[in-house]
Amino acid sequence: MSECALPVSPPPASLPVQTAPDAAPLILRFEDVGKAFRRFEHKPFLLRNLLLRLTGRAQRPREMWPLRHVSFVVRRGETVGVVGPNGAGKSTLLRLVAGACYPTEGRISVRGRIAPLLALGAGFQPDMTGRECVEVNGTALGLSAAELRARLGDIVAFAELEDFLDMPVRYYSAGMLARLGFAVAVHTDPDLLLIDEVLAVGDVAFQHKCIERIHQLQRSGTTILFVSHDAATMRSLCDRVLWLRDGHLHRDGPPGPVLDEYLAAMG
Amino acid sequence: MAEANRQGERALPNWWVHRTPEGIFIGPLDGQMTPGRAELQRDRRVATPLEILRVLTRADFRARYRAQALGVLWSLLYPLVMMGILSLIFARVFRPNVVHFPVFLLIGLICWQWVTNSLSAATQVFIQHADIVKRTVFARQLLPISAVLSYAINAGIESLVLLAFVPFFPEAFRLSPALLLVPALLLVLGALLCGLGMATSVLNVLYRDVAYLVSTGLLLLHWLTPVIYPPEVLPEPYRSVLRWNPLGAILTALRRAIMLGEAPDLLAWATILLPTAAVCLVGGWIFRHYEHMVLDYV
């Protein structure tokens, strides 16, 4: 979304955050955020249901809240891990931060450029070449034409795909797609990088390269929000861990104690 | 590492982007002034809509003809073959009262190709680009618009065929100031297609039936629009009603400007601009209204 074209809102009445003078600025803020999906067994768009709705006899669609009443803040430069069992709302949380869907309740506030690494390797159309995929994704993530030209070499070198750049991605292997997706996202100079269990793809060498790149981004002050089931990686990368349970924020604290408690609870 | 240093020095923007159920808003930082528009526009963290449009359109156009030997030549073939067949049939069977019927037909067929192709593509655009839509934030209106634009490239190439016909039908083309109106009329046609495409693209995510509705509707519209017949053949009550079909009005104005050197009169402009404005307003409203649902369902 081009931010220039957006309406400017009046200043909010009350802000629940008091900033300590020495603390890094906030980059992400969730205020009582909830996201509802209609349950799919309802099939709200079938003709029969449409007719029932018009005659006022339809039941209200059942709603599912993968995330509700979640409030937290992230400061610039932090690396925050998100843990929780399947279905706890981790991916929904990242999608909300990425702006790929709107909250149903509450307010999400972000500053700066966000690069999401969600469902890696997707986002590409089979008939486009590697180069076109980099262009489309990089531009959609906010890179201008000049920035894109300057970075294309770095991106392709990082993905190790120099020889395949002008080949349609339908001929790429899953690993090649994953590498390209990761390379684009980490080269967009994000202020906030979102990572959703993507380090499980690629071979060991590429995984090491990814971790190395994440460390480098951390050192340069990039904020990272990171979903993983791998407690060891999380301990080594994160400053803080959020534990989601049934769509609620269960714990928010330093990685050691929170992860110990989480692993104990999961058995 | 040099890049990392540069990045570390860069300041965050001086405003929040708030995402709420009501939409996206820019807000001031705590205890600061609301950012001005000039400040917002200096921020280089977002690509401009034009840059996004350019990249999307080019990638879409090039991907379409990949793995084809003849590529874009296929889009030349269709209007030529149609023109040949229809000229023969009409000239022999119906004897239309139109001078330079092949040129008349070709103008209609090129425009109609643009209409059908770009509307079918725009209708599918969210499903086709579902992955990008789900992962990134940009003005998603640009997706249907880029579908319309990438078929505008085809229409441009097909227009070269029209130019090739100038030596064969020298009297069918009138060099006149009215030719300057042709780009303006094509721009209006493009706006009309964008308005329609914005509506069908979001609705097709919620109801996949819309794609079938669009192809059936286009078939119907083909016969309600004077593409292969002149509007004069219609009997009177229908003719006055159908002239408010903006597609037909634009086509007629284009033909008059190219073949007769006549600019549209006031009524003709009204029949072109008023329905187009209405379609764009309604299409834009539908898009805004359903966009957030699309993100959940795509």
XYZ file of C-alpha atoms in Angstrom:
565
model
C 0.000 0.000 0.000
C 1.439 3.303 -0.964
C 1.564 5.152 2.277
C 1.468 8.538 0.603
C -2.100 7.988 -0.536
C -3.434 7.016 2.851
C -5.749 9.165 4.928
C -4.144 10.733 7.968
C -5.961 9.834 11.163
C -6.540 12.207 14.061
C -4.212 11.604 17.035
C -5.532 8.730 19.136
C -7.138 9.703 22.443
C -4.870 7.708 24.721
C -1.717 5.760 24.125
C -0.948 2.967 26.561
C 2.823 3.182 26.144
C 5.227 5.327 28.094
C 8.649 5.505 26.488
C 11.735 5.463 28.713
C 14.208 8.017 27.400
C 17.044 5.527 26.894
C 14.967 2.723 25.365
C 15.017 2.035 21.645
C 11.954 3.362 19.805
C 8.941 1.133 19.329
C 8.624 -0.400 15.894
C 5.573 -2.601 16.365
C 2.616 -2.322 18.702
C -0.373 -4.643 19.111
C -3.286 -3.188 21.066
C -5.940 -5.764 21.978
C -5.739 -7.312 18.527
C -8.125 -10.026 17.425
C -8.664 -11.778 14.102
C -11.800 -13.733 13.253
C -12.361 -16.043 10.333
C -15.696 -17.408 9.323
C -15.659 -21.139 9.531
C -15.536 -22.773 6.208
C -18.088 -25.513 6.728
C -20.634 -22.716 6.580
C -19.929 -22.005 2.879
C -21.419 -18.518 3.098
C -21.537 -18.026 -0.636
C -23.534 -21.058 -1.753
C -26.770 -20.149 -3.483
C -28.844 -21.991 -0.871
C -27.202 -20.018 1.943
C -27.630 -16.788 0.032
C -31.359 -17.456 -0.298
C -31.609 -18.368 3.383
C -29.816 -15.173 4.297
C -32.104 -13.079 2.115
C -35.147 -14.587 3.788
C -33.539 -14.017 7.187
C -33.512 -17.683 8.159
C -29.782 -18.276 7.973
C -27.775 -18.889 11.106
C -25.027 -16.400 11.720
C -21.800 -17.868 10.372
C -19.753 -19.421 13.143
C -16.632 -17.463 13.790
C -13.247 -18.750 14.737
C -10.732 -16.555 16.543
C -7.213 -17.768 15.832
C -5.983 -14.708 17.750
C -7.735 -12.549 20.326
C -6.920 -9.921 22.975
C -3.236 -9.868 22.074
C -1.212 -6.838 23.190
C 2.544 -6.417 23.081
C 5.228 -4.066 21.794
C 8.496 -4.673 19.998
C 11.372 -2.181 20.183
C 13.779 -1.468 17.403
C 16.666 -3.924 17.223
C 14.977 -6.683 19.222
C 14.750 -10.230 17.950
C 11.508 -11.691 19.209
C 10.643 -15.361 18.880
C 7.082 -16.659 18.768
C 6.365 -20.175 20.019
C 3.224 -22.171 20.480
C 1.657 -25.447 19.370
C 0.040 -25.772 15.934
C -3.101 -23.674 15.740
C -2.027 -21.287 18.497
C -2.148 -18.338 16.087
C 1.529 -17.879 15.240
C 1.089 -17.641 11.481
C -1.981 -15.428 11.810
C 0.075 -13.100 13.985
C 2.802 -12.833 11.372
C 0.288 -12.338 8.567
C -1.295 -9.507 10.535
C 2.079 -7.836 11.050
C 2.888 -8.289 7.368
C -0.367 -6.541 6.475
C -1.559 -9.521 4.476
C -4.873 -9.354 6.336
C -6.745 -6.826 8.444
C -7.434 -7.253 12.173
C -11.048 -7.799 13.191
C -10.521 -6.029 16.518
C -7.965 -3.713 18.012
C -5.124 -1.887 16.350
C -1.754 -2.851 14.941
C 0.821 -0.069 14.518
C 4.051 -0.465 12.588
C 6.923 1.793 11.541
C 9.149 1.224 8.548
C 9.546 -1.394 5.856
C 8.461 -4.938 6.592
C 9.787 -7.968 4.743
C 7.854 -11.171 5.334
C 9.259 -14.637 4.823
C 5.958 -16.470 4.988
C 5.397 -19.768 3.201
C 8.698 -19.637 1.404
C 9.144 -20.201 -2.263
C 5.584 -19.274 -3.014
C 4.769 -15.864 -4.404
C 6.155 -16.792 -7.745
C 4.283 -17.434 -10.927
C 5.487 -20.492 -12.822
C 5.852 -18.749 -16.183
C 7.917 -15.871 -14.862
C 11.681 -16.093 -14.944
C 13.743 -15.857 -11.798
C 14.606 -12.286 -12.686
C 10.942 -11.306 -13.085
C 10.060 -12.953 -9.778
C 12.772 -10.953 -8.042
C 11.470 -7.767 -9.654
C 7.812 -8.375 -8.834
C 8.450 -9.475 -5.261
C 11.070 -6.858 -4.547
C 8.818 -4.094 -5.837
C 5.807 -5.393 -3.940
C 7.992 -5.378 -0.816
C 8.798 -1.712 -1.416
C 12.036 -1.551 -3.421
C 12.182 1.231 -5.981
C 13.392 0.524 -9.498
C 16.842 1.981 -8.752
C 17.251 -0.001 -5.516
C 16.196 -3.135 -7.346
C 18.799 -2.653 -10.070
C 21.483 -2.061 -7.462
C 20.614 -5.180 -5.488
C 19.765 -7.718 -8.180
C 23.368 -8.952 -8.242
C 23.523 -9.419 -4.462
C 20.182 -11.207 -4.399
C 21.113 -13.634 -7.133
C 24.555 -14.273 -5.667
C 23.042 -14.960 -2.259
C 20.545 -17.407 -3.778
C 23.361 -18.990 -5.848
C 21.170 -18.878 -8.950
C 23.333 -16.882 -11.377
C 22.986 -19.486 -14.123
C 19.221 -19.859 -13.803
C 18.119 -16.260 -13.632
C 16.409 -16.152 -17.020
C 14.787 -19.538 -16.736
C 11.047 -19.772 -15.919
C 10.676 -20.727 -12.282
C 8.452 -23.688 -13.198
C 11.709 -25.529 -13.828
C 13.183 -24.575 -10.441
C 13.480 -27.136 -7.664
C 11.817 -26.497 -4.312
C 15.185 -25.627 -2.811
C 15.957 -23.108 -5.543
C 12.594 -21.395 -5.029
C 13.135 -21.234 -1.285
C 16.589 -19.726 -1.719
C 15.292 -17.101 -4.117
C 12.433 -16.168 -1.790
C 14.735 -15.820 1.195
C 17.300 -13.856 -0.804
C 14.749 -11.274 -1.974
C 13.288 -10.732 1.482
C 16.606 -10.273 3.307
C 17.905 -7.873 0.664
C 15.044 -5.385 0.837
C 16.680 -3.557 3.790
C 13.739 -4.308 6.033
C 13.257 -2.425 9.275
C 11.269 -5.426 10.493
C 11.894 -8.936 9.158
C 9.247 -11.624 9.692
C 10.382 -15.239 9.535
C 7.895 -18.115 9.593
C 9.581 -21.500 10.081
C 11.526 -21.075 6.903
C 14.921 -22.149 8.130
C 13.868 -25.759 7.727
C 14.239 -25.518 3.960
C 17.396 -25.685 1.930
C 20.437 -27.793 2.634
C 22.665 -27.382 5.671
C 25.036 -25.004 3.913
C 22.197 -22.691 2.916
C 20.687 -22.867 6.396
C 24.014 -21.733 7.825
C 24.102 -18.915 5.305
C 20.594 -17.840 6.335
C 21.456 -17.879 10.044
C 24.630 -15.910 9.284
C 22.593 -13.360 7.327
C 20.084 -13.090 10.172
C 22.942 -12.428 12.613
C 24.277 -9.770 10.255
C 20.850 -8.099 10.061
C 20.605 -8.235 13.851
C 23.955 -6.505 14.215
C 22.902 -3.799 11.815
C 19.831 -3.055 13.916
C 17.083 -4.881 12.027
C 14.184 -5.976 14.183
C 13.184 -9.596 13.684
C 9.990 -11.449 14.514
C 10.637 -15.123 14.270
C 8.364 -18.197 14.382
C 9.991 -21.566 14.836
C 9.592 -24.919 16.556
C 13.339 -25.193 16.924
C 14.083 -24.226 20.536
C 17.866 -24.296 20.050
C 17.825 -21.779 17.189
C 15.422 -19.650 19.170
C 17.642 -19.604 22.247
C 20.636 -18.519 20.184
C 18.847 -15.842 18.131
C 16.159 -14.271 20.284
C 16.179 -11.556 22.943
C 12.629 -12.271 23.943
C 10.039 -14.973 23.370
C 6.270 -14.702 23.036
C 4.350 -17.873 23.846
C 0.946 -18.099 22.198
C -1.664 -20.510 23.508
C -5.133 -20.880 21.960
C -4.870 -17.480 20.353
C -3.872 -15.662 23.531
C -0.512 -14.309 24.583
C 0.414 -16.698 27.415
C 3.963 -15.571 28.277
C 6.180 -12.704 27.169
C 9.722 -12.792 28.524
C 13.401 -13.713 28.109
C 13.989 -16.856 26.009
C 15.543 -19.067 28.732
C 12.702 -19.247 31.276
C 9.876 -18.997 28.736
C 11.277 -21.748 26.517
C 11.989 -24.028 29.502
C 8.440 -23.618 30.701
C 7.078 -24.061 27.167
C 9.041 -27.260 26.540
C 7.972 -28.625 29.929
C 4.320 -27.832 29.196
C 4.483 -29.467 25.775
C 6.027 -32.586 27.267
C 28.812 -5.230 5.530
C 28.854 -1.769 3.989
C 25.208 -2.203 3.203
C 24.518 -3.227 6.790
C 26.191 -0.077 8.118
C 24.170 2.127 5.861
C 21.056 0.374 7.028
C 21.924 0.787 10.691
C 22.134 4.530 10.263
C 18.815 4.890 8.537
C 16.129 6.443 10.687
C 12.682 4.967 11.029
C 9.861 6.990 9.505
C 8.429 9.633 11.807
C 4.952 8.185 11.856
C 2.991 5.059 12.625
C 1.037 3.081 10.098
C -2.028 1.925 12.015
C -3.941 -1.105 10.781
C -7.443 -1.286 12.185
C -10.634 -3.100 11.203
C -11.693 0.136 9.494
C -8.607 0.315 7.298
C -5.072 1.631 7.249
C -4.212 5.063 8.654
C -1.123 7.162 9.108
C -0.753 8.473 12.653
C 1.748 10.683 14.481
C 4.295 9.327 16.935
C 3.493 9.764 20.605
C 3.548 13.438 21.478
C 4.463 14.610 17.993
C 2.817 16.446 15.143
C 0.877 14.647 12.438
C 3.300 14.178 9.542
C 2.726 16.381 6.545
C 2.135 15.047 3.060
C 5.526 16.244 1.828
C 7.246 14.275 4.559
C 5.257 11.157 3.707
C 6.200 11.438 0.062
C 9.920 11.724 0.807
C 9.903 8.285 2.399
C 11.580 5.796 0.102
C 10.500 2.679 1.915
C 7.652 2.115 -0.508
C 7.853 1.772 -4.252
C 5.661 4.285 -6.061
C 2.477 2.939 -7.667
C 3.956 3.624 -11.100
C 7.006 1.497 -10.379
C 4.842 -1.373 -9.150
C 2.578 -1.040 -12.170
C 5.504 -1.079 -14.574
C 7.066 -4.197 -13.070
C 3.771 -6.087 -12.799
C 2.708 -5.245 -16.329
C 6.010 -6.132 -17.921
C 6.397 -9.417 -16.066
C 2.797 -10.348 -16.859
C 3.143 -9.542 -20.559
C 6.402 -11.409 -20.958
C 5.307 -14.438 -18.965
C 2.240 -14.788 -21.156
C 4.210 -15.475 -24.326
C 6.939 -17.596 -22.807
C 7.271 -21.067 -24.337
C 5.373 -20.026 -27.453
C 7.051 -20.006 -30.833
C 4.913 -17.256 -32.321
C 4.286 -15.396 -29.104
C 2.515 -12.129 -29.576
C 1.908 -12.881 -33.270
C -1.027 -15.012 -32.143
C -2.814 -11.902 -31.014
C -2.376 -10.442 -34.515
C -3.796 -13.535 -36.122
C -7.167 -13.458 -34.441
C -8.387 -10.022 -35.590
C -7.018 -10.637 -39.072
C -8.772 -13.972 -39.485
C -11.985 -12.613 -38.011
C -11.789 -9.626 -40.276
C -11.259 -11.812 -43.342
C -14.145 -14.127 -42.520
C -16.579 -11.421 -41.529
C -15.748 -9.194 -44.506
C -16.460 -12.092 -46.828
C -19.673 -13.171 -45.155
C -21.056 -9.716 -44.632
C -20.082 -8.489 -48.055
C -21.788 -11.438 -49.730
C -24.722 -12.170 -47.478
C -25.818 -9.076 -45.588
C -24.407 -6.347 -47.826
C -23.736 -3.840 -45.030
C -24.119 -0.228 -45.823
C -20.626 0.604 -44.608
C -17.809 1.955 -46.725
C -14.415 0.310 -46.154
C -15.996 -2.453 -44.129
C -12.671 -4.314 -43.465
C -11.135 -1.257 -41.787
C -14.360 -0.629 -39.878
C -14.227 -4.235 -38.658
C -10.552 -4.202 -37.768
C -10.897 -1.158 -35.488
C -13.806 -2.842 -33.729
C -12.101 -6.200 -33.409
C -8.838 -4.796 -32.030
C -10.705 -2.881 -29.344
C -12.926 -5.832 -28.567
C -9.899 -8.112 -28.176
C -8.593 -5.673 -25.587
C -11.939 -5.627 -23.784
C -12.416 -9.397 -23.576
C -8.815 -10.323 -22.829
C -8.207 -7.698 -20.188
C -11.507 -8.320 -18.416
C -10.970 -12.092 -18.345
C -7.429 -11.561 -17.054
C -8.444 -8.938 -14.483
C -11.155 -11.258 -13.156
C -8.565 -13.955 -12.409
C -5.825 -11.656 -11.211
C -6.162 -12.235 -7.469
C -6.271 -15.988 -7.876
C -3.317 -15.925 -10.230
C -1.237 -13.713 -7.935
C -2.623 -15.133 -4.675
C 0.835 -15.691 -3.226
C 2.048 -12.139 -3.709
C -1.244 -10.763 -2.403
C -1.012 -12.893 0.730
C 2.537 -11.907 1.553
C 2.995 -8.252 0.725
C 1.330 -4.909 1.222
C 0.863 -2.691 -1.781
C -2.071 -0.953 -3.413
C -3.811 -4.046 -4.733
C -5.864 -1.980 -7.153
C -2.727 -2.116 -9.251
C -3.265 -5.812 -10.009
C -6.415 -5.479 -12.163
C -5.017 -2.276 -13.644
C -1.839 -4.067 -14.689
C -3.940 -6.782 -16.369
C -5.689 -4.095 -18.429
C -2.366 -2.452 -19.252
C -0.599 -5.614 -20.319
C -3.341 -6.287 -22.871
C -3.103 -2.663 -23.937
C 0.370 -3.603 -25.187
C -1.283 -6.240 -27.379
C -3.783 -3.713 -28.650
C -0.913 -1.392 -29.473
C 0.842 -4.085 -31.489
C -2.375 -4.965 -33.284
C -2.834 -1.327 -34.180
C 0.311 -1.643 -36.282
C -1.693 -3.991 -38.511
C -4.200 -1.212 -38.899
C -1.388 1.066 -40.039
C -0.332 -1.584 -42.543
C -3.803 -1.296 -44.067
C -3.387 2.397 -44.838
C -1.786 1.813 -48.301
C -4.547 -0.649 -49.255
C -7.480 1.532 -48.173
C -6.111 5.062 -48.550
C -9.589 6.606 -48.578
C -10.578 4.821 -45.361
C -8.226 6.916 -43.252
C -8.652 10.643 -42.860
C -5.649 12.628 -41.660
C -7.265 15.267 -39.474
C -7.022 16.939 -36.049
C -9.641 14.462 -34.841
C -6.911 11.803 -34.820
C -5.523 13.546 -31.740
C -8.651 12.393 -29.909
C -7.796 8.720 -30.464
C -5.358 8.461 -27.500
C -7.870 10.245 -25.273
C -10.635 7.846 -26.307
C -8.368 4.850 -25.693
C -7.534 6.266 -22.266
C -11.250 6.461 -21.462
C -11.692 2.885 -22.678
C -8.797 1.830 -20.424
C -10.380 3.585 -17.438
C -13.673 1.838 -18.161
C -11.924 -1.548 -18.270
C -10.075 -0.799 -15.016
C -13.354 0.098 -13.310
C -15.001 -3.129 -14.482
C -11.887 -5.176 -13.728
C -11.605 -3.870 -10.160
C -15.143 -5.034 -9.450
C -14.851 -8.447 -11.124
C -11.417 -9.176 -9.629
C -12.543 -8.944 -6.001
C -15.966 -10.479 -6.577
C -14.380 -13.466 -8.305
C -12.458 -14.307 -5.132
C -15.666 -14.395 -3.085
C -17.728 -16.133 -5.737
C -15.728 -18.050 -8.310
C -18.901 -18.017 -10.440
C -18.018 -14.482 -11.454
C -15.495 -15.709 -14.020
C -18.278 -17.576 -15.837
C -20.589 -14.630 -15.477
C -17.932 -12.402 -17.040
C -17.341 -14.656 -20.041
C -21.084 -15.020 -20.641
C -21.598 -11.317 -20.108
C -18.855 -10.503 -22.592
C -20.548 -12.691 -25.198
C -23.797 -10.850 -24.645
C -22.054 -7.501 -24.643
C -20.342 -8.347 -27.908
C -23.710 -8.369 -29.644
C -25.041 -5.353 -27.745
C -22.007 -3.360 -28.867
C -21.557 -2.291 -32.469
C -18.341 -4.266 -32.927
C -19.078 -6.021 -36.191
C -22.118 -4.030 -37.286
C -22.684 -0.290 -37.545
C -25.036 1.153 -34.908
C -27.228 2.507 -37.710
C -28.652 -0.977 -38.440
C -30.452 -1.026 -35.079
C -34.135 -0.073 -35.123
C -35.009 3.061 -33.241
C -36.036 2.402 -29.639
C -33.053 0.066 -29.191
C -30.609 2.391 -30.835
C -31.316 5.277 -28.449
C -30.972 2.991 -25.433
C -27.878 1.143 -26.599
C -26.007 4.309 -27.467
C -25.500 4.710 -23.696
C -23.386 1.575 -23.765
C -20.019 3.299 -23.280
C -18.134 0.573 -25.127
C -20.194 1.128 -28.250
C -20.022 4.895 -27.884
C -16.219 4.806 -27.636
C -15.962 2.453 -30.622
C -18.173 4.658 -32.755
C -16.240 7.759 -31.760
C -12.942 6.027 -32.579
C -14.166 4.993 -36.019
C -15.511 8.442 -36.780
C -12.240 10.058 -35.710
C -10.081 7.672 -37.737
C -12.230 7.082 -40.815
C -14.157 10.332 -41.150
C -12.009 12.829 -39.273
C -14.986 13.835 -37.117
C -14.788 14.669 -33.422
C -17.624 13.383 -31.220
C -20.422 15.857 -30.516
C -21.630 16.804 -27.062
C -24.146 13.968 -26.804
C -21.501 11.471 -27.884
C -19.108 12.723 -25.193
C -21.916 12.409 -22.648
C -22.617 8.815 -23.673
C -18.894 8.051 -23.356
C -17.953 9.871 -20.169
C -20.997 9.587 -17.918
C -21.333 5.777 -17.976
C -17.549 5.412 -17.711
C -17.423 7.637 -14.636
C -20.294 5.688 -13.092
C -18.583 2.347 -13.759
C -15.294 3.584 -12.279
C -16.964 4.950 -9.143
C -18.970 1.786 -8.535
C -16.033 -0.475 -9.386
C -13.736 1.445 -7.051
C -16.313 1.284 -4.274
C -16.793 -2.469 -4.702
C -13.033 -2.925 -4.637
C -12.555 -0.932 -1.435
C -15.512 -2.558 0.226
C -14.471 -6.170 -0.447
C -10.693 -5.907 -0.463
C -10.235 -6.951 3.173
C -12.491 -9.977 2.691
C -10.493 -10.948 -0.353
C -7.359 -11.100 1.759
C -9.018 -13.683 4.016
C -10.489 -15.805 1.258
C -7.947 -15.738 -1.542
